[in-house]
Short mmCIF file of C-alpha atoms in Angstrom, two decimals:
data_model
loop_
_atom_site.label_atom_id
_atom_site.label_comp_id
_atom_site.label_asym_id
_atom_site.label_seq_id
_atom_site.Cartn_x
_atom_site.Cartn_y
_atom_site.Cartn_z
CA MET R 1 19.93 -1.01 -9.28
CA SER R 2 20.33 -3.20 -6.21
CA ASP R 3 17.85 -5.66 -4.75
CA PRO R 4 14.90 -3.66 -3.36
CA LYS R 5 14.98 -5.63 -0.10
CA SER R 6 18.54 -4.46 0.58
CA MET R 7 17.94 -0.81 -0.36
CA SER R 8 18.05 1.83 2.33
CA ASP R 9 14.66 3.28 3.19
CA GLU R 10 15.54 6.52 1.38
CA ARG R 11 16.62 4.78 -1.84
CA PHE R 12 13.65 2.44 -1.72
CA LEU R 13 11.16 5.28 -1.28
CA ALA R 14 12.79 7.40 -4.00
CA ALA R 15 12.67 4.48 -6.47
CA PHE R 16 9.08 3.79 -5.53
CA LEU R 17 7.97 7.40 -5.95
CA ASP R 18 9.79 8.03 -9.24
CA ALA R 19 8.75 4.63 -10.68
CA SER R 20 12.34 3.45 -11.13
CA MET R 21 11.75 0.51 -8.78
CA PRO R 22 12.78 -2.79 -10.37
CA PRO R 23 10.06 -5.42 -10.82
CA ALA R 24 11.27 -7.29 -7.72
CA GLY R 25 10.07 -4.36 -5.60
CA PHE R 26 6.60 -4.40 -7.10
CA ASP R 27 5.02 -6.88 -4.74
CA HIS R 28 2.73 -6.77 -1.73
CA LEU R 29 5.52 -6.40 0.80
CA GLY R 30 7.12 -3.67 -1.30
CA HIS R 31 3.84 -1.76 -1.40
CA LEU R 32 3.47 -2.12 2.36
CA ARG R 33 7.03 -0.91 2.93
CA ALA R 34 6.50 2.13 0.71
CA ALA R 35 3.21 2.98 2.44
CA TRP R 36 4.86 2.56 5.86
CA LEU R 37 7.69 4.88 4.81
CA LEU R 38 5.21 7.47 3.56
CA LEU R 39 3.08 7.20 6.71
CA GLN R 40 6.25 7.78 8.74
CA ARG R 41 6.93 10.99 6.81
CA ARG R 42 3.58 12.49 5.80
CA PRO R 43 0.06 13.07 7.13
CA LEU R 44 -2.39 10.26 6.39
CA GLU R 45 -4.19 11.86 3.45
CA ALA R 46 -0.92 12.78 1.70
CA ALA R 47 0.45 9.27 2.33
CA VAL R 48 -2.70 7.72 0.83
CA ILE R 49 -2.50 9.86 -2.31
CA ASP R 50 1.26 9.44 -2.77
CA THR R 51 1.14 5.66 -2.22
CA CYS R 52 -1.75 5.12 -4.63
CA GLU R 53 -0.33 7.39 -7.33
CA ALA R 54 3.11 5.75 -7.07
CA ILE R 55 1.68 2.21 -7.32
CA ASP R 56 -0.32 3.27 -10.38
CA ARG R 57 2.75 4.87 -12.01
CA LEU R 58 4.92 1.87 -11.28
CA ALA R 59 2.33 -0.60 -12.57
CA ASN R 60 2.11 1.35 -15.80
CA ARG R 61 5.89 1.59 -16.18
CA LEU R 62 6.23 -2.15 -15.61
CA GLY R 63 3.53 -2.88 -18.19
CA VAL R 64 1.02 -4.30 -15.71
CA PRO R 65 -1.55 -1.51 -15.28
CA GLY R 66 -4.24 -4.07 -14.39
CA LYS R 67 -2.44 -4.84 -11.14
CA TYR R 68 -3.29 -1.43 -9.70
CA HIS R 69 -6.44 -1.44 -7.57
CA ARG R 70 -7.30 1.93 -6.02
CA THR R 71 -9.69 0.79 -3.30
CA LEU R 72 -7.48 -2.07 -2.16
CA SER R 73 -4.42 0.22 -2.07
CA GLU R 74 -6.13 3.06 -0.22
CA ALA R 75 -7.88 0.78 2.26
CA LEU R 76 -4.61 -0.95 3.12
CA VAL R 77 -2.82 2.37 3.71
CA ARG R 78 -5.65 3.44 6.03
CA LEU R 79 -5.52 0.11 7.88
CA MET R 80 -1.74 0.44 8.17
CA ALA R 81 -2.15 3.88 9.71
CA ASP R 82 -4.60 2.41 12.21
CA GLY R 83 -2.04 -0.32 12.93
CA GLY R 84 0.57 2.23 13.98
CA ALA R 85 2.50 2.78 10.74
CA GLY R 86 2.70 6.51 11.39
CA ASP R 87 4.30 6.04 14.82
CA PRO R 88 7.98 6.98 14.48
CA ALA R 89 8.81 4.72 17.44
CA LEU R 90 7.48 1.64 15.59
CA ALA R 91 10.25 0.18 13.43
CA TRP R 92 9.41 -1.65 10.19
CA PRO R 93 10.03 -5.18 11.58
CA ASP R 94 7.94 -4.36 14.64
CA PHE R 95 5.14 -2.97 12.48
CA LEU R 96 5.14 -6.19 10.42
CA ALA R 97 5.03 -8.35 13.55
CA ALA R 98 2.17 -6.30 15.03
CA ASN R 99 0.20 -6.36 11.76
CA ALA R 100 0.83 -9.86 10.43
CA GLY R 101 -2.67 -10.05 8.95
CA LEU R 102 -1.91 -7.19 6.58
CA VAL R 103 1.17 -9.08 5.39
CA ASP R 104 -0.11 -12.66 5.27
CA ASP R 105 -3.83 -12.21 4.56
CA ALA R 106 -4.59 -8.68 3.37
CA ARG R 107 -7.66 -9.87 1.45
CA GLY R 108 -8.94 -11.55 4.60
CA VAL R 109 -8.47 -8.35 6.59
CA LEU R 110 -10.23 -6.38 3.87
CA ALA R 111 -13.11 -8.89 3.90
CA THR R 112 -14.06 -7.45 7.30
CA HIS R 113 -14.76 -4.18 5.53
CA TYR R 114 -15.65 -5.16 1.94
CA SER R 115 -17.74 -7.82 0.29
CA ASP R 116 -16.10 -9.59 -2.66
CA GLU R 117 -18.73 -8.03 -4.92
CA VAL R 118 -17.75 -4.48 -3.99
CA LEU R 119 -13.99 -5.03 -3.77
CA ASN R 120 -13.87 -6.86 -7.10
CA SER R 121 -16.00 -4.29 -8.95
CA PRO R 122 -14.55 -2.17 -11.77
CA ALA R 123 -15.48 0.96 -9.80
CA ALA R 124 -13.36 -0.17 -6.83
CA ARG R 125 -10.41 -0.90 -9.11
CA GLN R 126 -10.53 2.55 -10.74
CA GLY R 127 -11.38 4.75 -7.76
CA PHE R 128 -11.86 4.54 -4.03
CA VAL R 129 -15.14 2.91 -2.99
CA PRO R 130 -16.19 3.09 0.68
CA PRO R 131 -16.65 -0.20 2.52
CA ASP R 132 -20.03 -1.92 2.42
CA ARG R 133 -19.45 -3.83 5.68
CA LEU R 134 -17.55 -2.21 8.54
CA PRO R 135 -16.18 1.32 8.08
CA LEU R 136 -12.43 1.72 7.78
CA PRO R 137 -10.81 3.17 10.89
#
């Protein structure tokens, strides 16, 4: 399989969804790209479910199930949607430029909505926990 960064959007999304993505695609930017692709193609709730389930499957296939964090994953997809990820006129590079905080400091962005105590809890890792600070958009 080729380098995930050079894959077409269709190949990248297919590999992400069927858990055949190589380890190089299992990183923060890869998760954001997959969520962006899903938000471009599906309604928000379906994109949230599909993104979270695919990250969980891929983490398990790669032998790192502890890397999956449901609340973090779902909150980021919802924040991406609020940042325009579902807008078909907003290309991937433009989305990244407009939402640099989600790329460079996702935990910092999430800190607006979640305390460390809530975000780092076992409950938040296993299932979605609503924010204890500001509501998600």
